[in-house]
């Protein structure tokens, strides 16, 4: 029987495939082959992991309060003894040497063999020992995985063609899985402007999030259809539904290839206003797409993806080389590099952080705050951006400014870097434009002050909406409050646009709102002339721009800006869009 489930479609398109479920905390044990010379090191890796696992268990045993029943200590002792047992830990060494496989896989093979043996025993007590084997192996595997080669370095195509279902996914996980060939994903939680959702759009993989209880209805390997535009998931689709969605896939392909006729057309309104249409990029695969869709340049290069799924941050040289590569791909188009915006839902290692737990990470140490606290992260990137500026048109953009002191601190660091480069006779563009993102209500309200010191502003609506309406962008329980048309959001956008106009500096918008075609008329009416959007959205937006006459937007915009709720504004906008597009 076909089951239809509804969530939030955050990355459009239809995907049809079998499901692979990733459960939180479930270890993904992958097999990979070692070359001859690595076998010795792999044996040592396993020895170290077993030693560390024993230390962990002894520490736990030593901290058991005296008042606790003696059974618990005995239970831990059993696990410690198992770690010395040849059957469990010696056999995997042989497997590593003989099969030239990784330690995690050797342990898995041996665990499976032991579990089967225990299950065949008649004694019920002995049968339960298989759980102990599982626990011991799990502990060692967790230690191993922490020190394992980075997952994306391990050739693995098990996920090829699969739709992944998880309770939640981090951006880092999403990138890895995309490398492994997934065609779509579903999560039980998450928000529409979470970085994971943004990444899905950027990767062009359909995604449905906030599909509560999906794990109750969907099983491993089920055939499903996901419609990322409408947020629908069909489990065990019947023949008719499959035919319908296959047709839909084809229609999507036709529609988007039809838009390609606009690639070389100027982004100009009917009344001749030229709009700058830039692209947002983050992953190396995006570098090419900027030119493929005919963007005027890059309005937002999210550099934090350079830091993900690795143990050490990139150094100055790596930044520099990467920026030169991007410039090369852009072939003369301008590039806006945003400095590091780590923190909150963008963690380098997928959120497995050490250090004190932040109870409100979105309000915590992220973006420019983190950079100012950790100059060793910030300075190499800034130096690399300046060095790269000698080789192409680069603008530098700072995220999440919340007060003028932060901006001044950044400008001081920039001055000191310029001095260093001058002393070392290293070339750079002395007039490289320095801009700031307006993402915090405080910055939007004071945009006039920021505009006096900066060369350009860019409105990051994802964060601006989050902070204005006080809704965590990754929390699905408050998704219903997410509203780009909230009058407060529109007023802050308007204030920022006016501040730019007054100071005679450009103001762009690079949040997701800029790329949603249904908002284009309103944003154009409000005076926005620079959009930076996902390459996947750019041509559709261009189509709307070319169909719009800005001289006829005045009355509509005025009515929208004086409406008292997002719902009223949405209704006005819908009516307008129906009439003109
Ligand atoms: C934004 O907040 O709108 C933005 C573009 O930055 P990010 O989504 O990377 O936080
Ligand atoms: Mg932001």
Coordinates of C-alpha atoms and ligand atoms in Angstrom, one line a residue:
X1 CA 0.0 0.0 0.0
X2 CA 1.3 3.5 -0.9
X3 CA 1.7 5.8 2.0
X4 CA 2.0 9.6 1.5
X5 CA 3.9 11.7 4.0
X6 CA 4.2 15.5 4.1
X7 CA 7.2 17.5 5.3
X8 CA 8.8 20.7 4.1
X9 CA 10.3 20.7 0.6
X10 CA 13.6 22.6 0.8
X11 CA 15.3 21.6 -2.4
X12 CA 13.2 21.1 -5.5
X13 CA 13.0 18.2 -7.9
X14 CA 11.8 14.7 -7.9
X15 CA 13.9 11.7 -6.9
X16 CA 12.9 8.0 -7.0
X17 CA 15.1 5.5 -5.3
X18 CA 15.6 3.0 -2.4
X19 CA 16.1 4.3 1.1
X20 CA 19.2 4.1 3.3
X21 CA 18.5 5.0 6.9
X22 CA 21.2 6.6 9.0
X23 CA 20.4 6.5 12.6
X24 CA 22.0 8.9 15.1
X25 CA 25.0 7.3 16.8
X26 CA 24.9 4.2 14.6
X27 CA 28.4 3.6 13.5
X28 CA 28.9 3.4 9.7
X29 CA 31.5 0.7 9.3
X30 CA 33.0 0.9 5.9
X31 CA 35.5 -1.6 4.4
X32 CA 38.5 -0.4 2.6
X33 CA 41.6 -2.0 1.2
X34 CA 45.1 -1.2 2.6
X35 CA 48.2 -1.2 0.5
X36 CA 51.0 -3.5 1.7
X37 CA 53.0 -0.8 3.5
X38 CA 50.0 0.4 5.6
X39 CA 49.2 -3.0 7.2
X40 CA 51.7 -2.6 10.0
X41 CA 50.3 0.9 10.9
X42 CA 46.8 -0.5 10.8
X43 CA 47.7 -3.2 13.3
X44 CA 49.2 -0.6 15.6
X45 CA 46.1 1.5 15.2
X46 CA 44.0 -1.4 16.5
X47 CA 46.4 -2.1 19.3
X48 CA 46.2 1.5 20.4
X49 CA 42.5 1.6 20.2
X50 CA 42.2 -1.6 22.4
X51 CA 44.6 0.0 24.9
X52 CA 42.5 3.1 25.0
X53 CA 39.3 1.2 25.3
X54 CA 40.7 -0.7 28.3
X55 CA 41.8 2.6 29.9
X56 CA 38.3 4.0 29.4
X57 CA 36.7 1.0 31.1
X58 CA 39.2 1.0 34.0
X59 CA 38.5 4.7 34.5
X60 CA 34.7 4.0 34.6
X61 CA 35.2 1.1 37.0
X62 CA 37.4 3.3 39.3
X63 CA 34.7 5.9 39.4
X64 CA 31.8 3.7 40.4
X65 CA 30.5 5.0 43.7
X66 CA 31.0 2.6 46.7
X67 CA 27.3 2.5 47.2
X68 CA 26.7 0.9 43.8
X69 CA 26.0 -2.8 43.6
X70 CA 29.2 -4.8 43.0
X71 CA 27.6 -6.4 39.9
X72 CA 28.4 -3.3 37.9
X73 CA 32.1 -3.5 38.5
X74 CA 32.0 -7.2 37.7
X75 CA 30.2 -6.4 34.5
X76 CA 33.0 -4.0 33.5
X77 CA 35.6 -6.5 34.5
X78 CA 33.9 -9.0 32.1
X79 CA 34.3 -6.5 29.3
X80 CA 38.0 -5.9 30.2
X81 CA 38.6 -9.6 30.2
X82 CA 37.0 -9.9 26.8
X83 CA 39.4 -7.3 25.5
X84 CA 42.2 -9.6 26.3
X85 CA 40.5 -12.6 24.8
X86 CA 42.2 -13.9 21.7
X87 CA 38.9 -14.7 20.1
X88 CA 37.8 -11.1 20.1
X89 CA 40.9 -9.0 19.8
X90 CA 43.6 -11.2 18.4
X91 CA 41.7 -12.6 15.5
X92 CA 41.1 -9.2 14.0
X93 CA 44.9 -8.6 13.8
X94 CA 45.1 -11.8 11.7
X95 CA 42.2 -10.5 9.5
X96 CA 43.9 -7.2 8.9
X97 CA 47.1 -8.9 7.8
X98 CA 45.5 -11.6 5.7
X99 CA 42.7 -9.5 4.1
X100 CA 44.6 -6.2 4.1
X101 CA 41.4 -4.6 5.4
X102 CA 40.9 -1.8 7.9
X103 CA 40.7 -2.4 11.6
X104 CA 37.0 -1.4 12.0
X105 CA 36.1 -3.9 9.3
X106 CA 38.2 -6.7 10.8
X107 CA 36.5 -6.1 14.1
X108 CA 33.1 -6.2 12.5
X109 CA 33.9 -9.5 10.7
X110 CA 35.0 -11.1 14.0
X111 CA 32.0 -9.7 15.9
X112 CA 29.6 -11.1 13.4
X113 CA 31.3 -14.5 13.6
X114 CA 31.1 -14.5 17.4
X115 CA 27.5 -13.3 17.6
X116 CA 26.5 -16.1 15.2
X117 CA 28.3 -18.6 17.4
X118 CA 26.6 -17.3 20.6
X119 CA 23.2 -17.3 19.0
X120 CA 23.6 -21.0 18.3
X121 CA 24.1 -21.9 21.9
X122 CA 21.4 -23.6 23.9
X123 CA 22.2 -21.9 27.2
X124 CA 20.1 -18.7 27.4
X125 CA 22.7 -17.0 29.6
X126 CA 25.5 -17.6 27.2
X127 CA 23.2 -16.4 24.4
X128 CA 23.0 -13.1 26.1
X129 CA 26.8 -12.7 26.0
X130 CA 26.5 -11.7 22.4
X131 CA 25.4 -8.3 23.6
X132 CA 28.6 -7.9 25.5
X133 CA 30.6 -8.8 22.4
X134 CA 28.6 -6.0 20.6
X135 CA 29.3 -3.5 23.3
X136 CA 33.0 -4.2 23.5
X137 CA 33.4 -4.1 19.7
X138 CA 31.4 -0.9 19.5
X139 CA 33.6 0.8 22.1
X140 CA 36.8 -0.1 20.2
X141 CA 35.2 0.9 16.8
X142 CA 34.2 4.3 18.1
X143 CA 37.8 5.0 19.2
X144 CA 39.0 3.8 15.8
X145 CA 36.6 5.9 13.9
X146 CA 37.7 9.0 15.7
X147 CA 41.2 8.5 14.3
X148 CA 40.1 6.9 11.1
X149 CA 41.0 8.3 7.7
X150 CA 38.5 11.0 6.7
X151 CA 35.4 9.4 5.3
X152 CA 35.4 11.3 2.0
X153 CA 38.9 10.0 1.4
X154 CA 37.6 6.4 1.6
X155 CA 36.3 5.2 -1.8
X156 CA 32.8 4.1 -1.1
X157 CA 29.8 4.0 -3.4
X158 CA 27.4 2.0 -1.3
X159 CA 25.1 5.0 -1.2
X160 CA 25.1 5.5 -5.0
X161 CA 21.5 6.1 -6.2
X162 CA 20.0 5.9 -2.6
X163 CA 17.8 8.4 -0.9
X164 CA 19.1 8.9 2.6
X165 CA 16.7 9.1 5.6
X166 CA 18.0 10.5 8.9
X167 CA 16.7 12.2 11.9
X168 CA 19.0 15.1 11.2
X169 CA 22.0 15.7 9.0
X170 CA 24.8 18.2 9.4
X171 CA 26.2 20.1 6.4
X172 CA 29.4 18.1 6.8
X173 CA 27.5 14.8 6.5
X174 CA 25.6 16.1 3.5
X175 CA 28.7 16.9 1.6
X176 CA 30.2 13.5 2.3
X177 CA 27.1 11.7 1.2
X178 CA 26.8 13.7 -1.9
X179 CA 30.3 12.5 -2.8
X180 CA 29.0 9.0 -2.2
X181 CA 26.3 9.4 -4.8
X182 CA 23.0 9.9 -2.9
X183 CA 20.2 11.3 -5.0
X184 CA 18.0 12.9 -2.3
X185 CA 17.5 13.1 1.4
X186 CA 14.8 13.3 4.0
X187 CA 15.2 14.4 7.6
X188 CA 12.8 14.3 10.5
X189 CA 14.0 17.6 11.8
X190 CA 15.6 20.8 10.5
X191 CA 14.6 24.2 9.1
X192 CA 14.3 25.6 5.6
X193 CA 17.3 27.9 5.9
X194 CA 19.5 25.6 7.8
X195 CA 22.9 25.2 6.1
X196 CA 22.0 21.6 5.4
X197 CA 18.9 22.7 3.4
X198 CA 20.9 25.4 1.6
X199 CA 23.6 22.8 0.8
X200 CA 21.0 20.5 -0.7
X201 CA 19.8 23.3 -3.1
X202 CA 23.4 24.0 -4.0
X203 CA 24.1 20.3 -4.6
X204 CA 20.9 20.1 -6.7
X205 CA 19.6 17.2 -4.7
X206 CA 15.9 17.1 -3.8
X207 CA 15.3 17.3 -0.1
X208 CA 12.3 17.1 2.3
X209 CA 12.9 18.1 5.9
X210 CA 10.8 18.2 9.0
X211 CA 9.1 14.9 8.1
X212 CA 8.2 14.0 11.6
X213 CA 8.0 10.3 12.5
X214 CA 9.3 9.3 9.0
X215 CA 11.4 6.6 10.6
X216 CA 8.2 4.9 11.8
X217 CA 6.8 4.6 8.3
X218 CA 9.9 4.1 6.1
X219 CA 12.2 1.1 6.3
X220 CA 15.6 0.3 5.0
X221 CA 15.5 -0.3 1.2
X222 CA 11.9 0.8 0.7
X223 CA 11.3 2.3 -2.7
X224 CA 10.1 5.9 -2.3
X225 CA 9.5 9.0 -4.3
X226 CA 10.4 12.4 -2.9
X227 CA 9.1 15.6 -4.3
X228 CA 11.3 18.3 -3.0
X229 CA 9.2 21.1 -4.4
X230 CA 6.0 20.1 -2.6
X231 CA 7.5 18.4 0.4
X232 CA 5.8 15.0 -0.4
X233 CA 7.2 11.6 0.2
X234 CA 5.5 8.5 -1.2
X235 CA 6.4 5.2 0.3
X236 CA 5.9 2.1 -1.9
X237 CA 4.5 4.1 -4.8
X238 CA 2.0 2.3 -7.1
X239 CA 2.5 2.1 -10.8
X240 CA 0.4 5.2 -11.5
X241 CA 2.3 7.4 -9.1
X242 CA 5.6 6.2 -10.4
X243 CA 4.6 7.0 -14.0
X244 CA 3.3 10.4 -12.9
X245 CA 6.5 11.3 -11.0
X246 CA 8.8 10.0 -13.8
X247 CA 6.9 12.3 -16.1
X248 CA 7.3 15.1 -13.6
X249 CA 11.1 14.5 -13.6
X250 CA 11.1 14.8 -17.4
X251 CA 9.0 18.0 -17.3
X252 CA 11.5 19.5 -14.8
X253 CA 14.4 18.7 -17.1
X254 CA 12.5 20.3 -20.0
X255 CA 11.6 23.5 -18.0
X256 CA 15.1 24.1 -16.7
X257 CA 16.7 23.4 -20.1
X258 CA 14.2 25.9 -21.5
X259 CA 15.5 28.5 -19.2
X260 CA 19.0 28.0 -20.6
X261 CA 18.0 30.4 -23.5
X262 CA 18.4 33.2 -20.9
X263 CA 22.1 32.4 -20.1
X264 CA 23.5 35.1 -22.3
X265 CA 20.5 37.5 -22.0
X266 CA 21.1 40.7 -19.9
X267 CA 19.3 40.8 -16.6
X268 CA 17.3 43.9 -17.5
X269 CA 13.8 44.9 -16.6
X270 CA 11.2 45.9 -19.2
X271 CA 11.8 49.5 -18.4
X272 CA 15.6 49.1 -18.9
X273 CA 16.9 48.8 -15.3
X274 CA 20.0 46.6 -15.2
X275 CA 20.1 44.2 -12.3
X276 CA 23.2 42.5 -11.1
X277 CA 22.7 38.8 -10.8
X278 CA 25.4 37.1 -8.9
X279 CA 25.9 33.6 -7.7
X280 CA 26.4 32.1 -4.2
X281 CA 29.0 29.3 -4.2
X282 CA 30.5 27.1 -1.6
X283 CA 31.8 23.8 -3.0
X284 CA 34.4 23.3 -5.7
X285 CA 31.6 21.9 -8.0
X286 CA 29.9 25.3 -7.8
X287 CA 32.9 27.0 -9.3
X288 CA 32.0 26.0 -12.9
X289 CA 28.3 26.6 -12.6
X290 CA 28.8 30.4 -12.1
X291 CA 29.7 30.7 -15.7
X292 CA 27.4 28.0 -16.9
X293 CA 24.3 30.0 -15.8
X294 CA 25.7 33.3 -17.0
X295 CA 26.0 35.0 -13.5
X296 CA 27.7 38.4 -13.3
X297 CA 30.1 37.1 -10.7
X298 CA 30.0 35.6 -7.3
X299 CA 28.2 37.6 -4.6
X300 CA 28.8 35.2 -1.8
X301 CA 31.6 32.6 -1.6
X302 CA 30.9 30.7 1.7
X303 CA 34.5 29.6 2.6
X304 CA 33.6 27.5 5.7
X305 CA 33.3 24.4 3.5
X306 CA 37.0 24.6 3.1
X307 CA 37.2 23.7 6.8
X308 CA 34.8 20.8 7.0
X309 CA 35.5 17.1 7.3
X310 CA 39.1 17.5 8.2
X311 CA 41.2 17.7 11.4
X312 CA 43.2 20.8 10.9
X313 CA 42.1 24.1 9.3
X314 CA 43.5 25.1 5.9
X315 CA 46.6 27.2 6.1
X316 CA 47.3 30.4 4.2
X317 CA 48.7 28.6 1.2
X318 CA 45.7 26.3 0.8
X319 CA 43.3 29.3 1.0
X320 CA 45.4 31.2 -1.6
X321 CA 45.6 28.2 -4.0
X322 CA 41.8 27.7 -3.7
X323 CA 41.0 31.3 -4.4
X324 CA 43.3 31.3 -7.4
X325 CA 41.5 28.2 -8.7
X326 CA 38.1 30.0 -8.2
X327 CA 39.4 33.1 -10.0
X328 CA 40.6 31.0 -12.8
X329 CA 37.2 29.3 -13.2
X330 CA 35.5 32.7 -13.1
X331 CA 37.7 34.0 -15.9
X332 CA 37.5 37.7 -15.0
X333 CA 34.2 37.8 -13.2
X334 CA 34.2 39.4 -9.8
X335 CA 34.5 37.2 -6.7
X336 CA 33.1 38.2 -3.2
X337 CA 34.9 36.1 -0.6
X338 CA 33.1 35.9 2.7
X339 CA 35.5 35.3 5.6
X340 CA 35.0 32.3 7.8
X341 CA 31.4 31.9 9.2
X342 CA 31.8 28.8 11.4
X343 CA 29.7 28.1 14.4
X344 CA 26.0 27.4 15.1
X345 CA 24.9 24.8 12.6
X346 CA 28.1 25.0 10.6
X347 CA 30.7 22.9 12.5
X348 CA 33.9 21.7 11.0
X349 CA 33.4 18.1 12.1
X350 CA 29.7 17.8 11.8
X351 CA 29.0 19.2 15.3
X352 CA 31.1 16.7 17.3
X353 CA 32.6 19.6 19.2
X354 CA 34.7 19.7 22.3
X355 CA 34.8 22.5 24.8
X356 CA 31.9 24.0 26.7
X357 CA 28.4 23.3 25.3
X358 CA 26.8 26.4 24.0
X359 CA 23.1 26.5 24.9
X360 CA 22.3 29.0 22.2
X361 CA 24.9 28.4 19.5
X362 CA 23.2 30.7 17.0
X363 CA 23.7 33.6 19.5
X364 CA 27.2 32.4 20.5
X365 CA 30.7 32.5 19.2
X366 CA 30.2 32.3 15.4
X367 CA 31.4 34.0 12.3
X368 CA 33.3 37.2 12.8
X369 CA 33.1 36.8 16.6
X370 CA 35.0 33.5 16.4
X371 CA 37.5 35.0 13.9
X372 CA 38.3 37.9 16.2
X373 CA 38.8 35.6 19.1
X374 CA 41.0 33.2 17.1
X375 CA 43.4 35.3 15.0
X376 CA 45.2 32.1 14.0
X377 CA 42.1 31.2 12.1
X378 CA 41.4 34.6 10.7
X379 CA 44.7 36.1 9.7
X380 CA 45.8 33.3 7.3
X381 CA 42.5 33.6 5.5
X382 CA 42.7 37.4 5.3
X383 CA 46.3 37.3 4.1
X384 CA 45.4 34.8 1.4
X385 CA 42.5 36.9 0.2
X386 CA 44.7 39.9 -0.1
X387 CA 47.4 38.0 -1.9
X388 CA 44.8 36.6 -4.3
X389 CA 43.4 40.1 -4.9
X390 CA 46.5 40.7 -7.1
X391 CA 45.3 38.1 -9.6
X392 CA 41.6 39.1 -10.1
X393 CA 38.6 41.1 -9.1
X394 CA 38.0 40.2 -5.4
X395 CA 35.9 41.8 -2.8
X396 CA 36.2 40.8 0.9
X397 CA 33.0 40.4 3.0
X398 CA 32.7 40.0 6.7
X399 CA 29.7 38.0 8.1
X400 CA 27.5 38.7 11.1
X401 CA 28.7 42.1 12.2
X402 CA 26.7 43.3 15.2
X403 CA 28.5 46.5 16.2
X404 CA 30.9 49.1 14.9
X405 CA 33.7 48.0 17.2
X406 CA 33.8 44.6 15.6
X407 CA 34.0 46.2 12.2
X408 CA 36.8 48.5 13.4
X409 CA 38.7 45.6 14.8
X410 CA 38.5 43.8 11.5
X411 CA 39.6 46.9 9.6
X412 CA 42.6 47.2 12.0
X413 CA 43.7 43.7 11.4
X414 CA 43.3 44.3 7.7
X415 CA 45.6 47.4 8.0
X416 CA 48.2 45.4 9.8
X417 CA 48.1 42.7 7.1
X418 CA 48.5 45.3 4.4
X419 CA 51.6 46.5 6.2
X420 CA 53.0 43.0 6.5
X421 CA 52.4 42.4 2.8
X422 CA 54.0 45.8 1.9
X423 CA 57.1 45.0 4.0
X424 CA 57.4 41.6 2.4
X425 CA 56.9 43.3 -1.0
X426 CA 54.0 41.0 -1.8
X427 CA 51.5 42.3 -4.3
X428 CA 47.8 42.9 -3.6
X429 CA 45.0 45.2 -4.5
X430 CA 45.3 48.1 -2.2
X431 CA 41.8 49.2 -3.0
X432 CA 40.1 45.8 -2.6
X433 CA 36.5 46.6 -1.6
X434 CA 35.7 45.6 2.0
X435 CA 32.0 44.9 2.8
X436 CA 29.9 43.7 5.6
X437 CA 26.9 41.4 5.8
X438 CA 23.7 42.7 7.4
X439 CA 22.4 39.7 9.2
X440 CA 21.7 41.0 12.7
X441 CA 18.8 43.4 13.4
X442 CA 21.2 45.7 15.2
X443 CA 23.3 46.0 12.1
X444 CA 20.3 46.7 9.9
X445 CA 19.1 49.4 12.2
X446 CA 22.5 50.9 12.2
X447 CA 23.2 50.2 8.5
X448 CA 23.8 53.9 8.0
X449 CA 26.7 53.8 10.4
X450 CA 28.2 50.7 8.8
X451 CA 27.7 52.2 5.4
X452 CA 30.0 55.1 6.3
X453 CA 33.0 52.7 6.8
X454 CA 32.4 50.0 4.3
X455 CA 32.5 49.8 0.5
X456 CA 29.4 47.6 0.2
X457 CA 26.7 45.8 2.2
X458 CA 25.0 42.5 1.6
X459 CA 21.8 41.4 3.3
X460 CA 22.0 37.9 4.7
X461 CA 18.3 37.2 5.1
X462 CA 18.7 33.7 6.5
X463 CA 20.2 35.0 9.6
X464 CA 18.4 38.3 9.5
X465 CA 15.0 36.5 9.6
X466 CA 16.3 34.1 12.3
X467 CA 17.4 36.9 14.6
X468 CA 14.5 39.3 13.9
X469 CA 11.7 36.8 14.5
X470 CA 13.8 34.9 17.1
X471 CA 13.5 31.5 15.4
X472 CA 16.4 29.2 15.3
X473 CA 16.9 28.4 11.7
X474 CA 17.5 24.7 12.4
X475 CA 14.7 24.1 14.8
X476 CA 11.7 22.5 13.0
X477 CA 9.4 23.3 15.9
X478 CA 9.4 26.9 15.0
X479 CA 9.5 26.6 11.3
X480 CA 5.9 27.8 11.1
X481 CA 7.1 31.2 12.2
X482 CA 9.7 31.5 9.5
X483 CA 8.4 34.4 7.3
X484 CA 10.6 36.4 4.9
X485 CA 7.6 38.7 4.5
X486 CA 7.2 39.6 8.1
X487 CA 6.8 43.4 8.2
X488 CA 9.7 43.7 10.6
X489 CA 12.0 41.8 8.2
X490 CA 10.9 44.0 5.2
X491 CA 11.4 47.2 7.3
X492 CA 15.0 46.1 8.1
X493 CA 15.7 45.4 4.5
X494 CA 14.3 48.7 3.5
X495 CA 16.4 50.5 6.1
X496 CA 19.5 48.8 4.8
X497 CA 18.7 49.7 1.2
X498 CA 18.1 53.3 2.1
X499 CA 21.4 53.4 4.1
X500 CA 23.3 52.2 1.1
X501 CA 21.6 54.7 -1.2
X502 CA 22.4 57.5 1.1
X503 CA 26.0 56.6 1.5
X504 CA 26.2 55.8 -2.2
X505 CA 27.4 52.3 -1.7
X506 CA 25.9 49.1 -3.3
X507 CA 23.7 46.9 -1.3
X508 CA 23.2 43.3 -2.4
X509 CA 21.0 40.5 -1.0
X510 CA 22.6 37.1 -0.7
X511 CA 20.2 35.2 1.6
X512 CA 17.8 32.5 0.3
X513 CA 15.1 35.1 0.0
X514 CA 16.9 36.7 -2.9
X515 CA 16.7 33.5 -4.9
X516 CA 13.0 32.8 -4.4
X517 CA 11.3 34.0 -7.6
X518 CA 8.0 34.8 -5.9
X519 CA 9.7 37.6 -3.8
X520 CA 11.5 39.3 -6.8
X521 CA 8.8 41.9 -7.6
X522 CA 8.7 43.1 -4.0
X523 CA 12.4 43.3 -3.7
X524 CA 12.8 45.1 -7.0
X525 CA 10.0 47.5 -5.9
X526 CA 11.9 48.1 -2.7
X527 CA 14.9 49.1 -4.7
X528 CA 17.1 46.0 -4.6
X529 CA 19.4 46.0 -7.7
X530 CA 21.9 43.3 -6.8
X531 CA 20.9 39.7 -6.1
X532 CA 23.2 36.9 -5.2
X533 CA 21.5 33.5 -5.4
X534 CA 22.2 29.8 -5.9
X535 CA 23.2 29.2 -9.5
X536 CA 20.2 26.7 -9.7
X537 CA 17.8 29.6 -9.1
X538 CA 19.5 32.3 -11.2
X539 CA 17.8 31.8 -14.5
X540 CA 14.3 31.5 -13.1
X541 CA 15.0 34.8 -11.3
X542 CA 16.3 36.4 -14.5
X543 CA 13.1 35.4 -16.3
X544 CA 11.0 37.2 -13.7
X545 CA 13.3 40.3 -13.8
X546 CA 13.0 40.5 -17.6
X547 CA 9.2 40.3 -17.3
X548 CA 9.1 43.1 -14.7
X549 CA 8.5 46.8 -15.2
X550 CA 9.9 48.5 -12.1
X551 CA 8.1 51.8 -13.0
X552 CA 4.8 49.9 -12.3
X553 CA 5.8 48.5 -8.9
X554 CA 5.4 51.7 -6.8
X555 CA 1.8 51.3 -5.8
X556 CA 2.0 47.6 -5.1
X557 CA 5.2 48.0 -3.1
X558 CA 3.7 50.8 -1.0
X559 CA 0.7 48.7 -0.2
X560 CA 2.9 45.7 0.7
X561 CA 5.1 47.7 3.0
X562 CA 2.2 49.2 4.9
X563 CA 0.3 45.9 5.3
X564 CA 0.3 44.7 8.9
X565 CA 1.2 41.0 8.5
X566 CA 3.2 38.6 6.4
X567 CA 0.0 36.8 5.4
X568 CA -1.5 40.0 3.9
X569 CA 1.8 40.8 2.1
X570 CA 2.0 37.3 0.7
X571 CA -1.6 37.6 -0.6
X572 CA -0.7 41.0 -2.3
X573 CA 2.4 39.4 -3.8
X574 CA 0.6 36.4 -5.1
X575 CA -2.0 38.5 -6.8
X576 CA 0.7 40.7 -8.3
X577 CA 2.7 37.6 -9.5
X578 CA -0.4 36.0 -11.0
X579 CA -1.2 39.2 -13.0
X580 CA 2.3 39.8 -14.4
X581 CA 4.1 36.4 -14.6
Ligands
LIG1 C1 22.5 34.5 5.4 O1 22.5 34.5 6.6 O2 21.5 35.0 4.7 C2 23.7 34.1 4.6 C3 23.7 34.3 3.3 O3 24.7 33.5 5.3 P1 24.6 32.0 5.7 O4 23.4 31.4 5.2 O5 25.8 31.3 5.2 O6 24.6 32.1 7.2
LIG2 MG1 24.4 34.2 7.6

